[in-house]
CSV table of C-alpha atoms in Angstrom, one decimal:
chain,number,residue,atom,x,y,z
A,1,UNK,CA,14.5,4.9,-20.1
A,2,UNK,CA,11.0,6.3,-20.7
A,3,UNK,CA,10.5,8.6,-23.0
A,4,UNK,CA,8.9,11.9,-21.5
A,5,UNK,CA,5.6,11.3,-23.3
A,6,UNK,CA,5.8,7.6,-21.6
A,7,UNK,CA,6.1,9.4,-18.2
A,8,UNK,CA,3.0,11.7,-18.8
A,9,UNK,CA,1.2,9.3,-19.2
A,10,UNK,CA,1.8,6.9,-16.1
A,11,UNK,CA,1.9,10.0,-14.2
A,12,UNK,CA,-2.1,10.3,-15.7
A,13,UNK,CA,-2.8,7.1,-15.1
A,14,UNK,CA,-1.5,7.3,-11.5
A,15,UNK,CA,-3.7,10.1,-11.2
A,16,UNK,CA,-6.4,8.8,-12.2
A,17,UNK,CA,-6.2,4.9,-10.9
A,18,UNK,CA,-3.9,5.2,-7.4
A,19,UNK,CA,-4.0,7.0,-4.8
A,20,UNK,CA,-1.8,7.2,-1.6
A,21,UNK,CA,-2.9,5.9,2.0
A,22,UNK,CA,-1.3,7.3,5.2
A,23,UNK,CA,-1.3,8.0,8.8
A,24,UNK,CA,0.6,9.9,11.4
A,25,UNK,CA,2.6,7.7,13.8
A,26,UNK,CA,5.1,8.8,16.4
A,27,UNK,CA,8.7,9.5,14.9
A,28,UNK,CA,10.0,6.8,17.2
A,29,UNK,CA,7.5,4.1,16.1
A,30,UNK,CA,7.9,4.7,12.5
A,31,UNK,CA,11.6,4.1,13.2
A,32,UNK,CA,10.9,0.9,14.9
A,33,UNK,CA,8.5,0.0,12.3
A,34,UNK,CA,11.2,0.8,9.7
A,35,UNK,CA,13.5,-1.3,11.5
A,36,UNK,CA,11.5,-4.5,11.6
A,37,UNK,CA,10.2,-4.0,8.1
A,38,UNK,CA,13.7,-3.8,7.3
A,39,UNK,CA,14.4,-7.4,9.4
A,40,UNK,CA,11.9,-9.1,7.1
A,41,UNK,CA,13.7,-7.6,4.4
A,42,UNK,CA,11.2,-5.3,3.3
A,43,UNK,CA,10.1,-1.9,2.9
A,44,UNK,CA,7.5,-0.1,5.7
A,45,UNK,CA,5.5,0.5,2.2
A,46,UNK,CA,5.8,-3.1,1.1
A,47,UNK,CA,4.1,-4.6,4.9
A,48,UNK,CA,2.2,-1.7,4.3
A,49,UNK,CA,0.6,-2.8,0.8
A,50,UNK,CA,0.2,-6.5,2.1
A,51,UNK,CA,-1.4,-5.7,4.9
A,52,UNK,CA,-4.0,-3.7,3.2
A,53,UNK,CA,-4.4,-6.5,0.7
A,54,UNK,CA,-4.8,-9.2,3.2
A,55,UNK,CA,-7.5,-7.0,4.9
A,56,UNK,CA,-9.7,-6.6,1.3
A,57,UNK,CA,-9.2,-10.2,0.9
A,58,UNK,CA,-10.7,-10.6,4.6
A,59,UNK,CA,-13.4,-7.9,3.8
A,60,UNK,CA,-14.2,-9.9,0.4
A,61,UNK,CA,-14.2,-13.2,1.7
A,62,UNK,CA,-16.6,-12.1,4.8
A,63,UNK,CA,-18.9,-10.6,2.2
A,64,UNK,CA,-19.3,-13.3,0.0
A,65,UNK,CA,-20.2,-15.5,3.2
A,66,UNK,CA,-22.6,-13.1,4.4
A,67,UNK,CA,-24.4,-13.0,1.1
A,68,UNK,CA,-24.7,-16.9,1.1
């Protein structure tokens, strides 16, 4: 278990390296969103996160093309 100076610190790094995307969706589609993350046998936060890596990768890739 982390000592209490061990969680200051990732909380200050959190702080100052993360930060936290969101939207608002209808209660019913965030529960059918829930419910076919949980299918795939994931987390809404986990398709989340991939999606919004396979989009930079998308963005990076289209950049580096355009720049050729």
């Amino acid at each position: 278990m982390p000592s209490d100076a061990q969680k200051k610190a990732n909380r200050k790094w959190d702080k100052e390296n993360m930060i936290t995307l969101g939207c608002k969706v209808y209660r019913s589609d965030a529960e059918l969103f829930k419910e076919y993350a949980a299918e795939k046998g994931k987390t809404s936060n986990t398709l989340l996160k991939e999606y919004v890596i396979e989009c930079i990768k998308d963005k990076k890739q289209s950049d580096s093309t355009d720049n050729r």
